[in-house]
C-alpha cells in the first residue's frame, strides 16, 4: 500500500513553529493545548498558562519527530516532555511527507502499554490534535539503554526487566488472553497503516535503491541480495509481519527506544505500534545485543573486558525470560512458531541495519563486526523454519 501526503504552504508554516521562542510558546498555549494543559495540571490563577513562567529547550535525537523539554523557570527540575509531529520525516525534511496521525497512535499505544504493564512507559498527560503534540513525563533521570551499551555498561538485572516487560505487554494484549471485544477494539485502534508500511519497506526490501553498506561488505551484501533462499524467506517473513495480528507490538523496539535508571525500564517512541507478530519486537532486542556482542568481541575497548560475556548472557537471559512467560499461555506448537519467527525477524533486523536503509551505530568503522553480524543474520533467515526451540535459536546465533 502506498499512502501519499502533500505538505501545503499552510502546513509548512505551522510545522516551522519554534516552541523555544516566546512567540512560539504563546501560540502553543493558545486553543486546545492550553485547555488540556489546564485540565491536566490545574490552573492556579493564570500562572500555569503564563508563558513567562516557562522555558523550552530542544532535545537532540529522533528521526521522525521534534522533541522539547518544557521547564519551570523557577525550578527547572519541574519539567515535561513535549513531542511534536511535523507533516514530514524530521531528519529528511519536506521532501519526505509523513502523516501527523502517528503521534495520536503513539499516545494511544503508550496509554495501552501502561494499562497492560503498569510502570512500563512514561506517564502520558495528553495529546493535542490542533498542535500535533503529546505531553508526557520527562524521564530526565533515565538514560537510553542503547547509549549505555555503546559505552560498555550493561546491567543484567535491567536486561531481565526489559524482557519481562515486553513479555507481559505481549501476553496481556494477546489474542489468546484477551476477550473478543477487547481484541477487536485493539485491531481497530492500532491499524497504523502508514507507519507499518514504512517499517516494512525499511525491513524487508532488499532491492531498495536507498540501501547502503560499508565498502568492505559490498561482496557479501551482493551475495545475500541474490541468494534465492534468503530472498524467499524474507518475503515470507514480510507476509507474517503484515498479516499475523496476534498482539499489540511496539514496532520499533531497538535499545534506543528503552530508557533505564538504577531499577526501572521504560519503553518510549511508540509511533510504530501496531497489532502484529510478537516475534518482531523480540527480534529487535536480540539484534541490538548481537551488534554490541560483535563490536565488543572483535574491537574491545579495554583489555580483559568482560562486556562480551555479559552481552552473551544478556542475549540468553532475554530469550529465557521472554519465552518462560510465553510458555504460560501458548500451546507447545504456538511456542515453537514464536521461537521460529523470532529467529527469522532477528535475522531480518540484522540485515536491515547492516546492508539496508538503517545504520547500526555500534558497528560504525567496524567492518569485521559487521561481517560477523551479517553472517549471523543470513543464517537466522535461512534456517528460521527449522529453529523450533530456544536452544536452537541460541545455538544459531552463537555458533555461526
Short mmCIF file of N, CA, C and O in Angstrom, two decimals, residues 32-139:
data_model
loop_
_atom_site.label_atom_id
_atom_site.label_comp_id
_atom_site.label_asym_id
_atom_site.label_seq_id
_atom_site.Cartn_x
_atom_site.Cartn_y
_atom_site.Cartn_z
N UNK A 32 -6.72 24.59 22.12
CA UNK A 32 -6.99 23.34 22.83
C UNK A 32 -5.81 22.88 23.67
O UNK A 32 -5.99 22.22 24.69
N UNK A 33 -4.57 23.20 23.24
CA UNK A 33 -3.41 22.81 24.05
C UNK A 33 -3.51 23.44 25.44
O UNK A 33 -3.33 22.77 26.46
N UNK A 34 -3.80 24.75 25.51
CA UNK A 34 -3.92 25.42 26.79
C UNK A 34 -5.03 24.85 27.65
O UNK A 34 -4.89 24.69 28.87
N UNK A 35 -6.15 24.52 27.00
CA UNK A 35 -7.27 23.92 27.75
C UNK A 35 -6.87 22.57 28.34
O UNK A 35 -7.17 22.28 29.51
N UNK A 36 -6.19 21.77 27.55
CA UNK A 36 -5.80 20.45 28.04
C UNK A 36 -4.70 20.56 29.10
O UNK A 36 -4.65 19.76 30.04
N UNK A 37 -3.82 21.55 28.94
CA UNK A 37 -2.79 21.79 29.96
C UNK A 37 -3.46 22.11 31.30
O UNK A 37 -3.10 21.57 32.34
N UNK A 38 -4.46 22.98 31.25
CA UNK A 38 -5.16 23.37 32.46
C UNK A 38 -5.88 22.16 33.09
O UNK A 38 -5.84 21.97 34.29
N UNK A 39 -6.51 21.36 32.25
CA UNK A 39 -7.22 20.18 32.76
C UNK A 39 -6.27 19.16 33.37
O UNK A 39 -6.61 18.47 34.32
N UNK A 40 -5.06 19.05 32.80
CA UNK A 40 -4.11 18.04 33.26
C UNK A 40 -3.35 18.47 34.51
O UNK A 40 -3.09 17.65 35.39
N UNK A 41 -3.00 19.75 34.59
CA UNK A 41 -2.12 20.19 35.66
C UNK A 41 -2.78 21.19 36.62
O UNK A 41 -2.14 21.68 37.55
N UNK A 42 -4.06 21.53 36.37
CA UNK A 42 -4.70 22.52 37.22
C UNK A 42 -4.29 23.91 36.78
O UNK A 42 -3.44 24.10 35.93
N UNK A 43 -4.92 24.89 37.36
CA UNK A 43 -4.60 26.28 36.98
C UNK A 43 -4.73 27.17 38.20
O UNK A 43 -5.83 27.52 38.61
N UNK A 44 -3.61 27.51 38.81
CA UNK A 44 -3.62 28.38 39.97
C UNK A 44 -3.63 29.82 39.46
O UNK A 44 -2.58 30.40 39.14
N UNK A 45 -4.83 30.43 39.36
CA UNK A 45 -4.94 31.72 38.70
C UNK A 45 -4.56 31.53 37.24
O UNK A 45 -5.01 30.60 36.59
N UNK A 46 -3.75 32.40 36.70
CA UNK A 46 -3.28 32.26 35.32
C UNK A 46 -1.82 31.81 35.26
O UNK A 46 -1.23 31.76 34.20
N UNK A 47 -1.27 31.45 36.42
CA UNK A 47 0.17 31.15 36.46
C UNK A 47 0.54 30.00 35.53
O UNK A 47 1.54 30.04 34.84
N UNK A 48 -0.29 28.95 35.50
CA UNK A 48 0.04 27.78 34.72
C UNK A 48 0.05 28.05 33.21
O UNK A 48 0.65 27.32 32.45
N UNK A 49 -0.66 29.09 32.79
CA UNK A 49 -0.73 29.40 31.36
C UNK A 49 0.02 30.67 31.00
O UNK A 49 -0.08 31.17 29.90
N UNK A 50 0.78 31.19 31.94
CA UNK A 50 1.59 32.38 31.69
C UNK A 50 2.94 31.93 31.12
O UNK A 50 3.75 31.34 31.83
N UNK A 51 3.16 32.20 29.83
CA UNK A 51 4.38 31.69 29.18
C UNK A 51 5.65 32.28 29.77
O UNK A 51 6.73 31.70 29.58
N UNK A 52 5.55 33.39 30.49
CA UNK A 52 6.76 33.96 31.10
C UNK A 52 7.28 33.07 32.24
O UNK A 52 8.40 33.26 32.71
N UNK A 53 6.46 32.09 32.66
CA UNK A 53 6.89 31.19 33.74
C UNK A 53 7.68 29.98 33.22
O UNK A 53 8.15 29.18 34.03
N UNK A 54 7.80 29.84 31.90
CA UNK A 54 8.38 28.63 31.34
C UNK A 54 9.55 28.92 30.41
O UNK A 54 9.67 30.01 29.84
N UNK A 55 10.35 27.92 30.23
CA UNK A 55 11.41 27.94 29.23
C UNK A 55 11.39 26.60 28.51
O UNK A 55 11.13 25.56 29.13
N UNK A 56 11.64 26.61 27.21
CA UNK A 56 11.58 25.39 26.41
C UNK A 56 12.94 25.14 25.76
O UNK A 56 13.54 26.06 25.20
N UNK A 57 13.42 23.91 25.85
CA UNK A 57 14.70 23.52 25.24
C UNK A 57 14.45 22.46 24.17
O UNK A 57 13.62 21.57 24.36
N UNK A 58 15.18 22.55 23.06
CA UNK A 58 15.20 21.45 22.10
C UNK A 58 15.90 20.25 22.71
O UNK A 58 16.89 20.40 23.43
N UNK A 59 15.41 19.06 22.42
CA UNK A 59 16.07 17.83 22.83
C UNK A 59 16.61 17.15 21.57
O UNK A 59 15.85 16.90 20.62
N UNK A 60 17.90 16.90 21.54
CA UNK A 60 18.53 16.31 20.36
C UNK A 60 18.10 14.85 20.19
O UNK A 60 17.75 14.17 21.15
N UNK A 61 18.18 14.38 18.94
CA UNK A 61 17.88 12.98 18.66
C UNK A 61 16.51 12.83 18.02
O UNK A 61 15.70 13.76 17.97
N UNK A 62 16.25 11.63 17.55
CA UNK A 62 14.97 11.34 16.93
C UNK A 62 14.98 11.65 15.45
O UNK A 62 15.43 12.72 15.02
N UNK A 63 14.49 10.71 14.65
CA UNK A 63 14.49 10.87 13.20
C UNK A 63 13.16 11.41 12.67
O UNK A 63 13.13 12.07 11.64
N UNK A 64 12.07 11.11 13.38
CA UNK A 64 10.75 11.42 12.84
C UNK A 64 10.14 12.71 13.38
O UNK A 64 9.53 13.47 12.65
N UNK A 65 10.30 12.94 14.69
CA UNK A 65 9.56 14.00 15.37
C UNK A 65 10.48 14.99 16.07
O UNK A 65 11.65 14.70 16.32
N UNK A 66 9.93 16.16 16.39
CA UNK A 66 10.65 17.13 17.20
C UNK A 66 10.31 16.89 18.67
O UNK A 66 9.17 16.56 19.00
N UNK A 67 11.30 17.10 19.51
CA UNK A 67 11.11 16.84 20.93
C UNK A 67 11.63 18.03 21.73
O UNK A 67 12.69 18.59 21.43
N UNK A 68 10.86 18.41 22.75
CA UNK A 68 11.20 19.56 23.58
C UNK A 68 11.08 19.21 25.06
O UNK A 68 10.29 18.33 25.44
N UNK A 69 11.81 19.91 25.87
CA UNK A 69 11.66 19.83 27.34
C UNK A 69 11.15 21.19 27.81
O UNK A 69 11.83 22.21 27.63
N UNK A 70 9.98 21.22 28.39
CA UNK A 70 9.40 22.45 28.92
C UNK A 70 9.60 22.47 30.43
O UNK A 70 9.18 21.55 31.13
N UNK A 71 10.28 23.51 30.93
CA UNK A 71 10.65 23.59 32.35
C UNK A 71 10.08 24.86 32.97
O UNK A 71 9.90 25.88 32.32
N UNK A 72 9.84 24.76 34.26
CA UNK A 72 9.51 25.96 35.04
C UNK A 72 10.77 26.80 35.20
O UNK A 72 11.84 26.28 35.53
N UNK A 73 10.65 28.12 34.97
CA UNK A 73 11.82 28.99 35.15
C UNK A 73 12.25 29.04 36.61
O UNK A 73 13.44 29.20 36.91
N UNK A 74 11.31 28.88 37.52
CA UNK A 74 11.63 28.93 38.94
C UNK A 74 12.28 27.66 39.44
O UNK A 74 13.04 27.69 40.41
N UNK A 75 12.00 26.53 38.79
CA UNK A 75 12.56 25.25 39.22
C UNK A 75 12.63 24.34 38.01
O UNK A 75 11.65 23.69 37.65
N UNK A 76 13.80 24.30 37.37
CA UNK A 76 13.92 23.56 36.12
C UNK A 76 13.90 22.04 36.30
O UNK A 76 13.89 21.30 35.33
N UNK A 77 13.85 21.58 37.56
CA UNK A 77 13.63 20.15 37.79
C UNK A 77 12.16 19.81 37.56
O UNK A 77 11.81 18.63 37.42
N UNK A 78 11.30 20.82 37.53
CA UNK A 78 9.89 20.63 37.21
C UNK A 78 9.72 20.77 35.70
O UNK A 78 9.79 21.87 35.17
N UNK A 79 9.54 19.66 35.03
CA UNK A 79 9.54 19.69 33.58
C UNK A 79 8.65 18.60 33.00
O UNK A 79 8.32 17.62 33.67
N UNK A 80 8.28 18.80 31.74
CA UNK A 80 7.58 17.77 30.99
C UNK A 80 8.23 17.65 29.62
O UNK A 80 9.00 18.52 29.19
N UNK A 81 7.92 16.57 28.94
CA UNK A 81 8.42 16.29 27.60
C UNK A 81 7.31 16.60 26.61
O UNK A 81 6.16 16.17 26.82
N UNK A 82 7.62 17.34 25.56
CA UNK A 82 6.64 17.62 24.51
C UNK A 82 7.16 17.05 23.20
O UNK A 82 8.27 17.35 22.78
N UNK A 83 6.37 16.21 22.59
CA UNK A 83 6.73 15.61 21.32
C UNK A 83 5.81 16.18 20.24
O UNK A 83 4.58 16.19 20.41
N UNK A 84 6.39 16.68 19.16
CA UNK A 84 5.61 17.34 18.11
C UNK A 84 5.87 16.65 16.78
O UNK A 84 7.02 16.37 16.40
N UNK A 85 4.78 16.34 16.05
CA UNK A 85 4.89 15.67 14.75
C UNK A 85 4.73 16.66 13.62
O UNK A 85 3.62 17.13 13.36
N UNK A 86 5.82 17.01 12.92
CA UNK A 86 5.66 17.79 11.69
C UNK A 86 5.08 16.89 10.60
O UNK A 86 5.11 15.66 10.73
N UNK A 87 4.56 17.46 9.52
CA UNK A 87 3.94 16.64 8.47
C UNK A 87 4.97 16.02 7.51
O UNK A 87 4.71 15.87 6.32
N UNK A 88 6.12 15.67 8.04
CA UNK A 88 7.18 15.06 7.24
C UNK A 88 8.14 14.36 8.20
O UNK A 88 8.05 14.50 9.42
N UNK A 89 9.07 13.59 7.65
CA UNK A 89 10.11 12.96 8.45
C UNK A 89 11.14 14.01 8.83
O UNK A 89 11.76 14.62 7.96
N UNK A 90 11.31 14.24 10.12
CA UNK A 90 12.12 15.37 10.58
C UNK A 90 13.51 15.39 9.97
O UNK A 90 13.99 16.44 9.51
N UNK A 91 14.18 14.25 9.94
CA UNK A 91 15.58 14.25 9.51
C UNK A 91 15.73 14.38 8.00
O UNK A 91 16.82 14.63 7.50
N UNK A 92 14.62 14.24 7.24
CA UNK A 92 14.69 14.31 5.78
C UNK A 92 14.04 15.57 5.22
O UNK A 92 14.30 15.94 4.08
N UNK A 93 13.16 16.20 5.99
CA UNK A 93 12.56 17.45 5.56
C UNK A 93 11.31 17.28 4.72
O UNK A 93 10.72 16.20 4.62
N UNK A 94 10.89 18.38 4.07
CA UNK A 94 9.62 18.43 3.36
C UNK A 94 9.51 17.44 2.22
O UNK A 94 8.41 17.08 1.80
N UNK A 95 10.64 16.99 1.69
CA UNK A 95 10.60 16.07 0.55
C UNK A 95 10.12 14.68 0.95
O UNK A 95 9.87 13.84 0.07
N UNK A 96 10.03 14.41 2.25
CA UNK A 96 9.55 13.11 2.73
C UNK A 96 8.34 13.32 3.64
O UNK A 96 8.45 13.22 4.86
N UNK A 97 7.17 13.60 3.06
CA UNK A 97 5.97 13.82 3.87
C UNK A 97 5.61 12.58 4.70
O UNK A 97 5.86 11.44 4.29
N UNK A 98 5.02 12.82 5.86
CA UNK A 98 4.58 11.73 6.73
C UNK A 98 3.39 12.22 7.52
O UNK A 98 3.40 13.32 8.08
N UNK A 99 2.34 11.41 7.57
CA UNK A 99 1.11 11.80 8.24
C UNK A 99 1.31 12.08 9.72
O UNK A 99 2.04 11.36 10.41
N UNK A 100 0.65 13.12 10.20
CA UNK A 100 0.81 13.53 11.60
C UNK A 100 0.02 12.66 12.57
O UNK A 100 0.17 12.77 13.79
N UNK A 101 -0.82 11.78 12.04
CA UNK A 101 -1.63 10.90 12.89
C UNK A 101 -0.75 9.96 13.72
O UNK A 101 -1.19 9.38 14.71
N UNK A 102 0.51 9.83 13.32
CA UNK A 102 1.41 8.91 14.03
C UNK A 102 1.52 9.24 15.51
O UNK A 102 1.70 8.34 16.35
N UNK A 103 1.42 10.50 15.86
CA UNK A 103 1.59 10.88 17.26
C UNK A 103 0.36 10.52 18.08
O UNK A 103 0.48 10.19 19.26
N UNK A 104 -0.81 10.58 17.46
CA UNK A 104 -2.02 10.14 18.18
C UNK A 104 -1.95 8.64 18.44
O UNK A 104 -2.32 8.17 19.52
N UNK A 105 -1.45 7.90 17.45
CA UNK A 105 -1.27 6.46 17.65
C UNK A 105 -0.31 6.18 18.78
O UNK A 105 -0.54 5.31 19.62
N UNK A 106 0.79 6.94 18.84
CA UNK A 106 1.74 6.75 19.93
C UNK A 106 1.10 7.04 21.28
O UNK A 106 1.31 6.30 22.25
N UNK A 107 0.32 8.11 21.35
CA UNK A 107 -0.39 8.46 22.58
C UNK A 107 -1.28 7.30 23.04
O UNK A 107 -1.23 6.88 24.20
N UNK A 108 -2.08 6.76 22.13
CA UNK A 108 -2.97 5.66 22.47
C UNK A 108 -2.19 4.40 22.85
O UNK A 108 -2.57 3.67 23.78
N UNK A 109 -1.08 4.15 22.14
CA UNK A 109 -0.27 2.97 22.42
C UNK A 109 0.36 3.06 23.81
O UNK A 109 0.34 2.09 24.58
N UNK A 110 0.93 4.22 24.14
CA UNK A 110 1.55 4.36 25.46
C UNK A 110 0.51 4.21 26.57
O UNK A 110 0.80 3.63 27.62
N UNK A 111 -0.69 4.73 26.34
CA UNK A 111 -1.76 4.55 27.32
C UNK A 111 -2.10 3.05 27.47
O UNK A 111 -2.31 2.57 28.58
N UNK A 112 -2.15 2.35 26.36
CA UNK A 112 -2.46 0.91 26.41
C UNK A 112 -1.32 0.13 27.06
O UNK A 112 -1.55 -0.80 27.84
N UNK A 113 -0.07 0.49 26.75
CA UNK A 113 1.07 -0.16 27.40
C UNK A 113 0.98 0.01 28.91
O UNK A 113 1.23 -0.93 29.68
N UNK A 114 0.64 1.22 29.35
CA UNK A 114 0.55 1.49 30.79
C UNK A 114 -0.54 0.66 31.44
O UNK A 114 -0.37 0.14 32.55
N UNK A 115 -1.64 0.49 30.73
CA UNK A 115 -2.73 -0.33 31.24
C UNK A 115 -2.32 -1.80 31.31
O UNK A 115 -2.61 -2.50 32.28
N UNK A 116 -1.62 -2.26 30.28
CA UNK A 116 -1.24 -3.68 30.21
C UNK A 116 -0.12 -4.02 31.19
O UNK A 116 -0.13 -5.08 31.81
N UNK A 117 0.86 -3.11 31.31
CA UNK A 117 2.00 -3.33 32.20
C UNK A 117 2.28 -2.03 32.93
O UNK A 117 3.07 -1.20 32.45
N UNK A 118 1.65 -1.80 34.07
CA UNK A 118 1.82 -0.53 34.78
C UNK A 118 3.29 -0.22 35.05
O UNK A 118 4.06 -1.08 35.47
N UNK A 119 3.68 1.05 34.77
CA UNK A 119 5.05 1.48 35.00
C UNK A 119 5.99 1.21 33.87
O UNK A 119 7.18 1.54 33.95
N UNK A 120 5.50 0.65 32.76
CA UNK A 120 6.38 0.25 31.65
C UNK A 120 6.69 1.39 30.69
O UNK A 120 7.57 1.25 29.83
N UNK A 121 5.99 2.52 30.81
CA UNK A 121 6.20 3.66 29.93
C UNK A 121 6.11 4.94 30.76
O UNK A 121 5.63 4.92 31.90
N UNK A 122 6.57 6.07 30.22
CA UNK A 122 6.38 7.33 30.94
C UNK A 122 4.90 7.66 31.05
O UNK A 122 4.10 7.25 30.20
N UNK A 123 4.52 8.39 32.09
CA UNK A 123 3.15 8.87 32.20
C UNK A 123 2.85 9.79 31.02
O UNK A 123 3.66 10.67 30.69
N UNK A 124 1.69 9.60 30.40
CA UNK A 124 1.30 10.41 29.26
C UNK A 124 0.13 11.29 29.69
O UNK A 124 -0.90 10.79 30.14
N UNK A 125 0.29 12.61 29.58
CA UNK A 125 -0.69 13.53 30.12
C UNK A 125 -1.79 13.86 29.13
O UNK A 125 -2.97 13.77 29.45
N UNK A 126 -1.44 14.24 27.92
CA UNK A 126 -2.49 14.49 26.94
C UNK A 126 -1.91 14.58 25.53
O UNK A 126 -0.71 14.79 25.34
N UNK A 127 -2.81 14.41 24.55
CA UNK A 127 -2.50 14.60 23.13
C UNK A 127 -3.34 15.76 22.64
O UNK A 127 -4.53 15.85 22.95
N UNK A 128 -2.72 16.67 21.89
CA UNK A 128 -3.45 17.80 21.34
C UNK A 128 -3.42 17.72 19.82
O UNK A 128 -2.36 17.85 19.20
N UNK A 129 -4.59 17.50 19.24
CA UNK A 129 -4.69 17.35 17.79
C UNK A 129 -4.37 18.64 17.06
O UNK A 129 -3.76 18.64 15.99
N UNK A 130 -4.74 19.77 17.65
CA UNK A 130 -4.55 21.07 16.99
C UNK A 130 -3.08 21.38 16.75
O UNK A 130 -2.69 21.82 15.66
N UNK A 131 -2.24 21.14 17.76
CA UNK A 131 -0.80 21.44 17.62
C UNK A 131 0.04 20.22 17.27
O UNK A 131 1.25 20.33 17.12
N UNK A 132 -0.61 19.04 17.15
CA UNK A 132 0.09 17.78 16.85
C UNK A 132 1.16 17.50 17.90
O UNK A 132 2.32 17.19 17.59
N UNK A 133 0.79 17.62 19.17
CA UNK A 133 1.73 17.42 20.27
C UNK A 133 1.21 16.39 21.26
O UNK A 133 0.00 16.26 21.47
N UNK A 134 2.15 15.68 21.87
CA UNK A 134 1.87 14.84 23.02
C UNK A 134 2.72 15.35 24.17
O UNK A 134 3.92 15.63 24.00
N UNK A 135 2.11 15.47 25.34
CA UNK A 135 2.82 15.91 26.55
C UNK A 135 2.91 14.72 27.49
O UNK A 135 1.91 14.07 27.78
N UNK A 136 4.13 14.44 27.94
CA UNK A 136 4.35 13.27 28.78
C UNK A 136 5.40 13.54 29.85
O UNK A 136 6.06 14.59 29.86
N UNK A 137 5.55 12.57 30.72
CA UNK A 137 6.55 12.63 31.79
C UNK A 137 7.94 12.81 31.21
O UNK A 137 8.30 12.18 30.20
N UNK A 138 8.73 13.65 31.84
CA UNK A 138 10.12 13.85 31.44
C UNK A 138 11.00 12.86 32.20
O UNK A 138 11.14 12.94 33.42
N UNK A 139 11.59 11.93 31.48
CA UNK A 139 12.44 10.91 32.10
C UNK A 139 13.87 11.42 32.22
O UNK A 139 14.83 10.77 31.79
#
